[in-house]
XYZ file of C-alpha atoms in Angstrom:
105
model
C 24.293 -8.289 17.979
C 21.645 -5.919 16.626
C 18.605 -7.263 14.805
C 18.089 -6.376 11.143
C 15.350 -3.968 12.218
C 17.775 -2.102 14.473
C 20.467 -1.992 11.772
C 18.001 -0.455 9.327
C 16.734 2.024 11.908
C 13.173 0.641 12.096
C 11.656 1.540 15.432
C 7.968 0.470 15.468
C 5.719 -2.250 14.085
C 4.099 0.318 11.820
C 7.485 1.020 10.267
C 8.169 -2.700 9.863
C 5.070 -3.032 7.675
C 5.744 -0.020 5.458
C 9.517 -0.459 4.882
C 10.416 2.913 3.382
C 13.150 2.465 0.820
C 14.557 5.944 1.226
C 16.252 7.359 4.285
C 14.597 10.730 4.927
C 17.217 11.823 7.438
C 20.103 11.807 4.946
C 20.617 13.227 1.455
C 17.787 12.850 -1.044
C 17.408 9.428 -2.717
C 19.676 7.651 -0.223
C 18.894 3.926 -0.258
C 18.949 2.515 3.258
C 19.449 -1.165 2.295
C 20.022 -3.222 -0.845
C 17.043 -3.272 -3.200
C 16.960 -7.086 -3.367
C 16.697 -7.322 0.410
C 14.000 -4.628 0.483
C 11.976 -6.296 -2.274
C 12.107 -9.681 -0.513
C 11.124 -8.225 2.844
C 8.260 -6.265 1.316
C 7.062 -9.405 -0.548
C 7.151 -11.543 2.606
C 5.496 -8.790 4.622
C 2.699 -8.440 2.054
C 2.073 -12.195 2.107
C 1.960 -12.185 5.891
C -0.384 -9.182 5.915
C -2.631 -10.889 3.342
C -2.777 -14.047 5.494
C -3.559 -12.025 8.619
C -6.468 -10.172 7.004
C -9.959 -11.641 7.176
C -10.484 -11.209 3.445
C -7.159 -12.915 2.693
C -8.036 -15.868 4.886
C -11.438 -16.206 3.237
C -9.827 -16.167 -0.206
C -7.380 -18.887 0.813
C -10.263 -21.025 2.151
C -12.234 -20.443 -1.067
C -9.348 -21.396 -3.379
C -8.434 -24.499 -1.424
C -12.133 -25.462 -1.280
C -12.456 -25.252 -5.064
C -9.310 -27.349 -5.499
C -10.635 -30.032 -3.133
C -14.053 -30.069 -4.823
C -12.418 -30.564 -8.225
C -10.282 -33.361 -6.726
C -13.375 -35.151 -5.394
C -15.309 -34.701 -8.667
C -12.361 -36.094 -10.656
C -12.165 -39.185 -8.471
C -15.954 -39.577 -8.540
C -15.971 -39.566 -12.356
C -13.113 -42.074 -12.458
C -14.822 -44.435 -10.032
C -18.235 -44.159 -11.714
C -16.744 -45.779 -14.812
C -17.219 -49.130 -13.094
C -20.898 -48.912 -14.082
C -20.020 -48.529 -17.783
C -18.568 -51.992 -18.039
C -15.246 -53.771 -17.608
C -13.658 -52.302 -20.766
C -14.180 -48.759 -19.452
C -12.708 -49.400 -16.039
C -9.811 -51.367 -17.566
C -9.121 -48.509 -19.968
C -9.181 -46.092 -17.054
C -6.761 -48.288 -15.117
C -4.403 -48.494 -18.103
C -4.543 -44.712 -18.478
C -3.595 -44.297 -14.826
C -0.691 -46.738 -15.268
C 0.571 -44.808 -18.322
C 0.723 -41.615 -16.257
C 3.622 -43.134 -14.317
C 5.169 -40.652 -11.891
C 2.640 -37.945 -12.861
C -0.030 -39.976 -11.107
C 1.615 -39.079 -7.790
C 2.205 -35.411 -8.554
């Protein structure tokens, strides 16, 4: 059974990354595969290429680092309310209880 790459006539890794949508060997404007399949493959390929690049990896680390810092700051502010008195920490606890399922999301 041929692989999708063989069915579409892709021969090299370089061709796998570019995914030309038009078949240059046939009549002009001949689409070699369905547009939805092409768009999905190009999207997945672009994500993979972004993840493989050094700049892409650094951006992923930066974004996740900012998210984690905000997470820690949020918890720090919530826990520091213990020094404001029992009514503050009890109010904070009630607020967390009111969140219900959103507390775990």
